[in-house]
PDB file of C-alpha atoms in Angstrom:
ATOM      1  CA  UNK A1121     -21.624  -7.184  -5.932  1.00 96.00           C
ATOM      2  CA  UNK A1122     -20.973  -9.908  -3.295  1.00 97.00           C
ATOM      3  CA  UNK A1123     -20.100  -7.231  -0.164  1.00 98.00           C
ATOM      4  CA  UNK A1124     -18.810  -8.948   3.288  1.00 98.00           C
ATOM      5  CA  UNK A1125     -18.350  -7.228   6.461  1.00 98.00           C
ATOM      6  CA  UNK A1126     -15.604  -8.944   8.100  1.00 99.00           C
ATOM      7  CA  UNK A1127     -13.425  -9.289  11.509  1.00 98.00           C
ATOM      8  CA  UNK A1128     -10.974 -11.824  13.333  1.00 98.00           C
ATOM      9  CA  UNK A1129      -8.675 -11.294  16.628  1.00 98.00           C
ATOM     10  CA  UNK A1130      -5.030  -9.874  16.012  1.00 98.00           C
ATOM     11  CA  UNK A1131      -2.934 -11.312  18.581  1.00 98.00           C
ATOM     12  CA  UNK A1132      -0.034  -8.831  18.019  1.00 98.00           C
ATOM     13  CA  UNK A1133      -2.467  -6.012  18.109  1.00 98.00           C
ATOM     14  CA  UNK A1134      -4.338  -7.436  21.421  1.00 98.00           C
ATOM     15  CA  UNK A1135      -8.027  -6.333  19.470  1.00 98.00           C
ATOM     16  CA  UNK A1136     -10.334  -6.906  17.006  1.00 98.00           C
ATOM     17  CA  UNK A1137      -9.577  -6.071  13.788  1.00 98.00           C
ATOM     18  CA  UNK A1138     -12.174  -5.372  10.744  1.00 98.00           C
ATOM     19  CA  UNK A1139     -12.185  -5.343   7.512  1.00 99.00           C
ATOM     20  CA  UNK A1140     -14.482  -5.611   4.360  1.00 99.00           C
ATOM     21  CA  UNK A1141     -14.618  -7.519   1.044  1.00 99.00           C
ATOM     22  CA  UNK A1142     -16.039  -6.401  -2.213  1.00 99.00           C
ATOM     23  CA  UNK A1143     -16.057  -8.870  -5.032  1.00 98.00           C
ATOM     24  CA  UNK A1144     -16.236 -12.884  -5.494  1.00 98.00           C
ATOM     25  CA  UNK A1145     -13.130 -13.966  -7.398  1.00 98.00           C
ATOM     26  CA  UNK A1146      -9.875 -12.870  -8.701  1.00 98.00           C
ATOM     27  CA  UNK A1147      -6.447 -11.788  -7.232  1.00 99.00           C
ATOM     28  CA  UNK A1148      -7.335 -10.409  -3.600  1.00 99.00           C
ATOM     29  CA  UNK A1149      -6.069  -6.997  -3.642  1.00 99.00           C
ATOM     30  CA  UNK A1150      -5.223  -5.831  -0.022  1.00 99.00           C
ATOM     31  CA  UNK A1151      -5.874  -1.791   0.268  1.00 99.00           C
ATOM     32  CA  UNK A1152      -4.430   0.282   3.343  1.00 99.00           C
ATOM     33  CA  UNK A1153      -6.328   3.538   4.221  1.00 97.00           C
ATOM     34  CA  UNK A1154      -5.016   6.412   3.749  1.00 96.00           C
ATOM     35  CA  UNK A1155      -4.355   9.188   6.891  1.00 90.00           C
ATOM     36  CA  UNK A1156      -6.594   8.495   9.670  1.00 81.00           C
ATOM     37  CA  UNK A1157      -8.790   6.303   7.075  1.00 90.00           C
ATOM     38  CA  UNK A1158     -11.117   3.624   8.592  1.00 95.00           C
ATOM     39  CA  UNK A1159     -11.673   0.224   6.247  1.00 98.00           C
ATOM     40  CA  UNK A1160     -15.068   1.608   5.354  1.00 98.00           C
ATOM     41  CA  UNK A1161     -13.299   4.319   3.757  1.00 98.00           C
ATOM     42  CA  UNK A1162     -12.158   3.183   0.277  1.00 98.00           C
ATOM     43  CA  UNK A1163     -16.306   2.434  -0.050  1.00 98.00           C
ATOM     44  CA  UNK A1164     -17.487   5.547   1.421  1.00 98.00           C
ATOM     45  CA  UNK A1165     -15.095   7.532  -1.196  1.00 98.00           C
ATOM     46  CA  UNK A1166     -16.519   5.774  -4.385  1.00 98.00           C
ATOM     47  CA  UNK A1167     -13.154   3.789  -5.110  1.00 99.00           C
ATOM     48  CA  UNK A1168     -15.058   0.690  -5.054  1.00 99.00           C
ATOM     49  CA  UNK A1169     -17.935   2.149  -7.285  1.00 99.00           C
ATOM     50  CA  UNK A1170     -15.057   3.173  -9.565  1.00 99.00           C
ATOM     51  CA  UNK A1171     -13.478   0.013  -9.923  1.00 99.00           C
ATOM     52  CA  UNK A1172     -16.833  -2.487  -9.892  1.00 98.00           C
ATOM     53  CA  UNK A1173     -16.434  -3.891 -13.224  1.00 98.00           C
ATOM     54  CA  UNK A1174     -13.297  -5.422 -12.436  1.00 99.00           C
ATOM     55  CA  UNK A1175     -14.834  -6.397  -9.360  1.00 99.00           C
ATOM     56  CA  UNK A1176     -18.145  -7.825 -11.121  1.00 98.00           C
ATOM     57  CA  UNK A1177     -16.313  -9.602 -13.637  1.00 98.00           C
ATOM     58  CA  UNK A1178     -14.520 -11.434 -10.877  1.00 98.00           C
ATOM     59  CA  UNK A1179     -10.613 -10.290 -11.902  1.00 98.00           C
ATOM     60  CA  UNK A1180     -10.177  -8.580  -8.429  1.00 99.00           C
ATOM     61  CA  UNK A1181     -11.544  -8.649  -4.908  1.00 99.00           C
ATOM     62  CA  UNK A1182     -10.613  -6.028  -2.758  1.00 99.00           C
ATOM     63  CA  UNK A1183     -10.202  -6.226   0.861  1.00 99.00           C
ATOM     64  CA  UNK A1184      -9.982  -3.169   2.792  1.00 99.00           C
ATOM     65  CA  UNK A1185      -8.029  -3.139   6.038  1.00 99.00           C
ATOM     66  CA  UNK A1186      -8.267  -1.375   9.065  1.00 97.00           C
ATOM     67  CA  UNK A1187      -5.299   1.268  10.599  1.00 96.00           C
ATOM     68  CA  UNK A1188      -3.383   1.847  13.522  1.00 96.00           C
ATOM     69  CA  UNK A1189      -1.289   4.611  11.996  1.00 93.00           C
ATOM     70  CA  UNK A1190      -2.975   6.706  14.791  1.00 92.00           C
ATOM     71  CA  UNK A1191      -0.661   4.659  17.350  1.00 94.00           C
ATOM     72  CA  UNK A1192       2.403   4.883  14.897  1.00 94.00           C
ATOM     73  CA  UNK A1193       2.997   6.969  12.548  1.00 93.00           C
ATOM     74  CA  UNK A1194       1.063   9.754  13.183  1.00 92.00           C
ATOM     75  CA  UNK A1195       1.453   9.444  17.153  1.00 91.00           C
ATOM     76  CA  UNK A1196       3.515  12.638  17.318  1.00 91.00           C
ATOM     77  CA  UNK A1197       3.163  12.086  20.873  1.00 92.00           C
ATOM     78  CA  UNK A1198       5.808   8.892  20.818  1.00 94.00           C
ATOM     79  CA  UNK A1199       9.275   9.063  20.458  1.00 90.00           C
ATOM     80  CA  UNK A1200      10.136   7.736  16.764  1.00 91.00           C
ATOM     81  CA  UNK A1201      11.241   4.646  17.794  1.00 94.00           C
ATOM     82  CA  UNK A1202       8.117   3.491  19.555  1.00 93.00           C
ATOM     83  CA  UNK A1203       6.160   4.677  16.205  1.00 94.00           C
ATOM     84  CA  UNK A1204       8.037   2.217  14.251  1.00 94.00           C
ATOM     85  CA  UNK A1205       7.700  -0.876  16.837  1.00 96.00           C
ATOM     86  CA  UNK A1206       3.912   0.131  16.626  1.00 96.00           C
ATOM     87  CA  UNK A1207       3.838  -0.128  12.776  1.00 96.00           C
ATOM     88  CA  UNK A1208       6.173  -3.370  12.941  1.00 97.00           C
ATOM     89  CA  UNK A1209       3.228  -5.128  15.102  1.00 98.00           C
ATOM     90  CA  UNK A1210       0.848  -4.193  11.913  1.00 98.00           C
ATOM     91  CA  UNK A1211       3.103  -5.537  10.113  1.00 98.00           C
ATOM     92  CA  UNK A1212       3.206  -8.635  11.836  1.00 98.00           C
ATOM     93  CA  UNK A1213      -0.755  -8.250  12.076  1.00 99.00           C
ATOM     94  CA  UNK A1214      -0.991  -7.860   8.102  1.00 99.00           C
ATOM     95  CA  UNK A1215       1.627 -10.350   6.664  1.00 99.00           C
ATOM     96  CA  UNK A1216       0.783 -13.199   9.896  1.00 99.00           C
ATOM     97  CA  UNK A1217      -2.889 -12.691  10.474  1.00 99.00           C
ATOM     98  CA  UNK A1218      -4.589 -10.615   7.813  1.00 99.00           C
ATOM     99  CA  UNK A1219      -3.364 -12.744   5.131  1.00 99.00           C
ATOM    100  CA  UNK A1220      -3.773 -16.092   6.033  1.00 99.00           C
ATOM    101  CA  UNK A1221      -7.297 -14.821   7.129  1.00 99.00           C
ATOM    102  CA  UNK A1222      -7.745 -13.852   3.771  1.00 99.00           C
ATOM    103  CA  UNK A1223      -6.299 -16.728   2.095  1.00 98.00           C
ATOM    104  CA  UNK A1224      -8.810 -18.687   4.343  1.00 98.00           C
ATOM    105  CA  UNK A1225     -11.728 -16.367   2.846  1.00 98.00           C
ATOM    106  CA  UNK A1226     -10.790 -17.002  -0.661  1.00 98.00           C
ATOM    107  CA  UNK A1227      -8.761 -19.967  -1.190  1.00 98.00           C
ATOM    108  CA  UNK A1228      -6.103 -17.719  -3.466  1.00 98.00           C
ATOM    109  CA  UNK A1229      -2.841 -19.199  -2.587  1.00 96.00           C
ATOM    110  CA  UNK A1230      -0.869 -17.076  -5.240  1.00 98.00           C
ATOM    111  CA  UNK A1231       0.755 -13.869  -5.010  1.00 98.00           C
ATOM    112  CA  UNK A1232      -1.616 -10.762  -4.089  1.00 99.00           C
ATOM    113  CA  UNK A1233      -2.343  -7.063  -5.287  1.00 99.00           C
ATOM    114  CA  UNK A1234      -1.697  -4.152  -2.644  1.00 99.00           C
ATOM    115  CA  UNK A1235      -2.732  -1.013  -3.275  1.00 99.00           C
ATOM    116  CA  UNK A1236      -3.567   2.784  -0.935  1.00 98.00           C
ATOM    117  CA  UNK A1237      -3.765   6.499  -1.734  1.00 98.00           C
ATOM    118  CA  UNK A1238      -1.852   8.851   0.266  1.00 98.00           C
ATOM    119  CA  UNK A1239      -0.543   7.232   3.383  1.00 97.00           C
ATOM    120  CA  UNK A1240      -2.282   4.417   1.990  1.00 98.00           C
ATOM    121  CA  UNK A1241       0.369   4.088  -1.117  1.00 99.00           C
ATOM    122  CA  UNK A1242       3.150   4.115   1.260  1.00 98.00           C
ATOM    123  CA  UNK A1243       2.088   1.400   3.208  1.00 98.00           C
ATOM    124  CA  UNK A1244       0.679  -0.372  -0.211  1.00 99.00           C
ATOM    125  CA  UNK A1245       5.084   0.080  -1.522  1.00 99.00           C
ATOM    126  CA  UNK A1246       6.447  -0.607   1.609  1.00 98.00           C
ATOM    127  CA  UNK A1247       4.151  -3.434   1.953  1.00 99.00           C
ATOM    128  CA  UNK A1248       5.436  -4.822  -1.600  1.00 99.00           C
ATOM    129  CA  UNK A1249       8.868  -4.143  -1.245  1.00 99.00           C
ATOM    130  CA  UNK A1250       9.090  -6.197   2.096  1.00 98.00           C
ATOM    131  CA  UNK A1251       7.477  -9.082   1.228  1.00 99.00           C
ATOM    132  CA  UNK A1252       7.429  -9.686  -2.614  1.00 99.00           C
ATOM    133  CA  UNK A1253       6.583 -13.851  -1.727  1.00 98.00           C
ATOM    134  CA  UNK A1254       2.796 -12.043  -0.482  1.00 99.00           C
ATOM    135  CA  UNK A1255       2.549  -8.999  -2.792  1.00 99.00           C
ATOM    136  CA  UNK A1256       3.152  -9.524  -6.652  1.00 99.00           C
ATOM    137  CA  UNK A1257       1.403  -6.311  -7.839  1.00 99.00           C
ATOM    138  CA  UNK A1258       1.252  -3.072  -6.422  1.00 99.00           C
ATOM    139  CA  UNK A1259      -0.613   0.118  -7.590  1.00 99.00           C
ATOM    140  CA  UNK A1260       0.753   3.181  -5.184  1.00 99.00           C
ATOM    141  CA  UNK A1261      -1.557   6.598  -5.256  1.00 99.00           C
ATOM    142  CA  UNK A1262       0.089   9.802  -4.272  1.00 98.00           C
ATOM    143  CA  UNK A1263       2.149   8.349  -1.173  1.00 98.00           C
ATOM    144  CA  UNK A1264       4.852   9.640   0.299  1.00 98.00           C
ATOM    145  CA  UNK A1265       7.900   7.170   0.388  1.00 98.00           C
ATOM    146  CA  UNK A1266      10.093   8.966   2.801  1.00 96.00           C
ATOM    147  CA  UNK A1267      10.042   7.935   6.955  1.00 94.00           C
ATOM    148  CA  UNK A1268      11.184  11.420   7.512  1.00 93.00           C
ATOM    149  CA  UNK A1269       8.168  12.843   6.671  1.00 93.00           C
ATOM    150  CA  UNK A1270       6.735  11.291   9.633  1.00 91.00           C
ATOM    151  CA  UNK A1271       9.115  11.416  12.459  1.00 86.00           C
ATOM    152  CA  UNK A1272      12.063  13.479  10.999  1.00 87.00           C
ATOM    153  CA  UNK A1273      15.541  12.370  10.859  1.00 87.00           C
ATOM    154  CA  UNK A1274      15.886   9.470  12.383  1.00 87.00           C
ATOM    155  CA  UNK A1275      19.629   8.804  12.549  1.00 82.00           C
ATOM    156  CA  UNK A1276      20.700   4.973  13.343  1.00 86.00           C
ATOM    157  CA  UNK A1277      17.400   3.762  14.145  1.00 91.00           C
ATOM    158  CA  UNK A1278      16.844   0.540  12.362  1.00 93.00           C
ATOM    159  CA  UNK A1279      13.339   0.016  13.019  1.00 94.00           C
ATOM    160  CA  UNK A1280      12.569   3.287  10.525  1.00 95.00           C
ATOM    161  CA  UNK A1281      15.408   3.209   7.937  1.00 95.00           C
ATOM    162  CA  UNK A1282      13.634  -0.618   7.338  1.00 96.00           C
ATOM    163  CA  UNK A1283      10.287   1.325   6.928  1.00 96.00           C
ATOM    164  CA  UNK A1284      11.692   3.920   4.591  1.00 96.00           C
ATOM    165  CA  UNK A1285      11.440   3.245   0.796  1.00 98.00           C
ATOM    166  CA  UNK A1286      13.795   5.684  -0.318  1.00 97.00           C
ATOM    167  CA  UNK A1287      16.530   5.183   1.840  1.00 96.00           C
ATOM    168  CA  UNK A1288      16.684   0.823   2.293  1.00 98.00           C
ATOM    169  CA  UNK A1289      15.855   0.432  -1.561  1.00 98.00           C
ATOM    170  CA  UNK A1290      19.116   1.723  -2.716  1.00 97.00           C
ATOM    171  CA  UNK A1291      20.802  -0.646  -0.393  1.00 96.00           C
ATOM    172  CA  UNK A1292      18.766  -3.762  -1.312  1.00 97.00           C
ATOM    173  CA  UNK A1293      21.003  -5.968  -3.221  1.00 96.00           C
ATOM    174  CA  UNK A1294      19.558  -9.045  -2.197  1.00 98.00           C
ATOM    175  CA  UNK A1295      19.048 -11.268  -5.523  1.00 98.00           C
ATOM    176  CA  UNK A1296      16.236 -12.995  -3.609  1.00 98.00           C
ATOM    177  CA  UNK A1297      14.186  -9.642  -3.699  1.00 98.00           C
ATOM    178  CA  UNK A1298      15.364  -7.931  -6.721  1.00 98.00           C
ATOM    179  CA  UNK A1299      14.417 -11.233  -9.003  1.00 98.00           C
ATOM    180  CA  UNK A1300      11.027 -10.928  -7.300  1.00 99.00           C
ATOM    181  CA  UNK A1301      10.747  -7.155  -7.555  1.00 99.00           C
ATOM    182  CA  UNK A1302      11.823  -7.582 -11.441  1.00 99.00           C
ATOM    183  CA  UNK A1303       8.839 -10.352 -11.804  1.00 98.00           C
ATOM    184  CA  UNK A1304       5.901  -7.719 -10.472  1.00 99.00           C
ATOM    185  CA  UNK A1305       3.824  -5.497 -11.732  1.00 99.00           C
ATOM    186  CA  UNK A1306       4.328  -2.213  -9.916  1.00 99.00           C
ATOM    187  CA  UNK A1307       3.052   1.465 -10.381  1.00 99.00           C
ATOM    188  CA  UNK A1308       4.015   4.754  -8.655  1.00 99.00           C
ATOM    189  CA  UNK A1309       1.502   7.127  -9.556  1.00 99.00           C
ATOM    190  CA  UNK A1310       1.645  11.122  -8.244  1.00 98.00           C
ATOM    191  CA  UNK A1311      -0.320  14.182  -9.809  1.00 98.00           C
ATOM    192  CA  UNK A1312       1.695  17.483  -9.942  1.00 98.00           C
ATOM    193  CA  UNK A1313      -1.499  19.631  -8.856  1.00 97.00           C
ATOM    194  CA  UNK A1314      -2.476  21.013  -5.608  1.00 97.00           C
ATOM    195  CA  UNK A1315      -1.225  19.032  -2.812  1.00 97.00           C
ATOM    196  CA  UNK A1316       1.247  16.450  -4.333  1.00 97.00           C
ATOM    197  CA  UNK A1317       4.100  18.434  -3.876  1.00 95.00           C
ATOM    198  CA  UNK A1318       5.147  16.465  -0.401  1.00 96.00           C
ATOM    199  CA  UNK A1319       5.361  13.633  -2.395  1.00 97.00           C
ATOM    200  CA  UNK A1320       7.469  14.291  -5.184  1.00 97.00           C
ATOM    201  CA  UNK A1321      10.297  14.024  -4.191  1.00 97.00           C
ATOM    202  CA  UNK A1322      10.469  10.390  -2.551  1.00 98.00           C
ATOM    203  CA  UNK A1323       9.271  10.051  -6.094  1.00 98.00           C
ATOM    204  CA  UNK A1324      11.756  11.145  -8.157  1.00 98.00           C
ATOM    205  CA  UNK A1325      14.203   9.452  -5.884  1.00 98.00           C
ATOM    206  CA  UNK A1326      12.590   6.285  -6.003  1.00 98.00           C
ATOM    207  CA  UNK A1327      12.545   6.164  -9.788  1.00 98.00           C
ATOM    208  CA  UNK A1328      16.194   6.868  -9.473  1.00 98.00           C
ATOM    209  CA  UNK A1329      17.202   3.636  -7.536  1.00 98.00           C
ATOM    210  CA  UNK A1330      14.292   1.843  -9.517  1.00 98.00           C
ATOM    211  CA  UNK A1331      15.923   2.760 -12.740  1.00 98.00           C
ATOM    212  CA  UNK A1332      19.826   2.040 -11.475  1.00 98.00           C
ATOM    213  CA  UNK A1333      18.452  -1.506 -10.553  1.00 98.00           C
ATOM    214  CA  UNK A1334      16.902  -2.315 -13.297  1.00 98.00           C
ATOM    215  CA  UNK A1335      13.364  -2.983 -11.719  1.00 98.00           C
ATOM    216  CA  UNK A1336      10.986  -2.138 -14.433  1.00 98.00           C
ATOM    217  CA  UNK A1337       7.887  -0.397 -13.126  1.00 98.00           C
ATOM    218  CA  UNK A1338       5.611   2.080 -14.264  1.00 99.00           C
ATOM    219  CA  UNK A1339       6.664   5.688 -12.805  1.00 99.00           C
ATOM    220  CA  UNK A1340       3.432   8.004 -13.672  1.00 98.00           C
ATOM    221  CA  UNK A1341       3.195  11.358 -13.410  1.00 98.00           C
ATOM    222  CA  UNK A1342      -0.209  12.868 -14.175  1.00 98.00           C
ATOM    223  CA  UNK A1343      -0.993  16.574 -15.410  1.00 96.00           C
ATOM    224  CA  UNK A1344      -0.161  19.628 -13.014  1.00 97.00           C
ATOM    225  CA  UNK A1345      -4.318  19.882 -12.382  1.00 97.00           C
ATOM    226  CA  UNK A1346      -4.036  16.377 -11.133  1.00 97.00           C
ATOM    227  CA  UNK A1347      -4.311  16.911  -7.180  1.00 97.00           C
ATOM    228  CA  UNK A1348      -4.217  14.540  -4.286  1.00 97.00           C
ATOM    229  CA  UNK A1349      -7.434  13.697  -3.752  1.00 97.00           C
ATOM    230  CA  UNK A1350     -10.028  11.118  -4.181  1.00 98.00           C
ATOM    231  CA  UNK A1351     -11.554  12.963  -7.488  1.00 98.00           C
ATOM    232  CA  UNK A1352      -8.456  11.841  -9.258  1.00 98.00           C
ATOM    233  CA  UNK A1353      -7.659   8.279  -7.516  1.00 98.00           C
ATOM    234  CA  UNK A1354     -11.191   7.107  -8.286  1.00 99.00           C
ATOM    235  CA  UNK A1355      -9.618   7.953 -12.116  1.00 98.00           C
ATOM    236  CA  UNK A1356      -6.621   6.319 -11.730  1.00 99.00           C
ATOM    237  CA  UNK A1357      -7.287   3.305  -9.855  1.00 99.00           C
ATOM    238  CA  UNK A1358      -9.682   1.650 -12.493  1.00 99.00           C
ATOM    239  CA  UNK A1359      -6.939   3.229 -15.628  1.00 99.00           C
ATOM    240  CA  UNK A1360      -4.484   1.212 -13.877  1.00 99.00           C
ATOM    241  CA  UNK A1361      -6.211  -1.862 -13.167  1.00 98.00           C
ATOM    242  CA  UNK A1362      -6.999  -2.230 -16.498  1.00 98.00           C
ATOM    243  CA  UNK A1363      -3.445  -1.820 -17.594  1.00 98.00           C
ATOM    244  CA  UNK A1364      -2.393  -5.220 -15.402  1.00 97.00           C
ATOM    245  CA  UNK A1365      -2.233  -8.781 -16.037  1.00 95.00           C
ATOM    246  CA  UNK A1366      -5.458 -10.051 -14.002  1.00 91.00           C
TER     247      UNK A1366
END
């Protein structure tokens, strides 16, 4: 398996950032880490292991990123506000340096894969439903799709409601992103087992508005022993690649 450890300057982040690729061709698929997760982690957990024929037979290349949810998110220490801007400036980081980088890497021009477990998965769909024109498949583990989960309620504040799933996706009626959302290949996966039960129901809401718009995507639920953790993800990330158009 071709394996590069990789890095480039973020301007927006003022540091270096790293990241690693495993795999020589096929559609780049971007992963976010979940909850404190460094880019070595979707290796070090035996996701890559579990997906390496795909990667061997060159139909996906993953390219694992690294996190500042430390310094948004999960900075309890900020007001909720200043946790957004901080996740805004990753954004800008992913969509305006980490992609191009990676475009530069490859020389894939088409639409990407994003995918994450846990907090991972709700960067991986808020990722997707942002920028459709970058991500055109999307494979969400266990994530929580709610803002409030991280900084409470949040009122007015724009900055969060446009980082919170299930709250802007009912009021997306922008043909622009629903014709793109309609064309993609998406799948919200959650177990009902030990741990999930944070998740469910950003879930259930998000199938809701999914459903009332008409966006087809795949809405699994797995078995009430399937809990949120990496025993179950290294299961389901290889079933679903091998359910997708690659």
């Amino acid at each position: 398996m071709h394996i590069e450890n990789l890095s480039h300057w973020s301007g927006y982040l003022n540091r270096e950032m790293y990241l690693n690729r495993y795999g020589h061709a096929g559609i780049p698929v971007v992963v976010f880490a979940s909850s404190g997760g460094s880019h070595n982690e979707y290796y070090d957990f035996g996701m890559i292991d579990a997906c390496a024929s795909f990667i061997e037979e060159g139909r996906v290349q993953f390219f694992t990123l690294s996190s500042v949810d430390s310094e948004s998110w999960l900075a309890t220490w900020k007001n909720s506000h200043d946790q957004a801007e901080m996740h805004r400036a990753y954004e800008r980081y992913v969509i305006e340096e980490a992609i191009p980088f990676i475009k530069h890497k490859t020389g894939w021009f088409d639409g990407m894969m994003t995918t994450g477990c846990s907090m991972g998965a709700y960067h991986a769909l808020n990722f997707f439903l942002q920028h459709p024109d970058v991500f055109t498949k999307v494979i969400a583990l266990s994530g929580v799709y709610d803002a409030r989960f991280f900084v409470g309620d949040y009122y007015n504040d724009d900055a969060i409601y446009q980082n919170s799933p299930v709250d802007y996706i009912w009021n997306q009626n922008d043909g622009w992103f629903i014709d793109r959302y309609r064309q993609a290949e998406i799948v919200v996966c959650t177990g009902l087992g030990a741990w999930e039960q944070d998740g469910l129901p950003s879930f259930y809401k998000l199938k809701e508005a999914f459903d009332q718009k008409q966006i087809p995507a795949w809405f699994a639920e797995w078995g009430h022993d399937v809990a949120h953790d990496w025993e179950w993800w290294r299961k389901q990330m290889p079933y679903f690649l091998g359910h997708l158009y690659l």
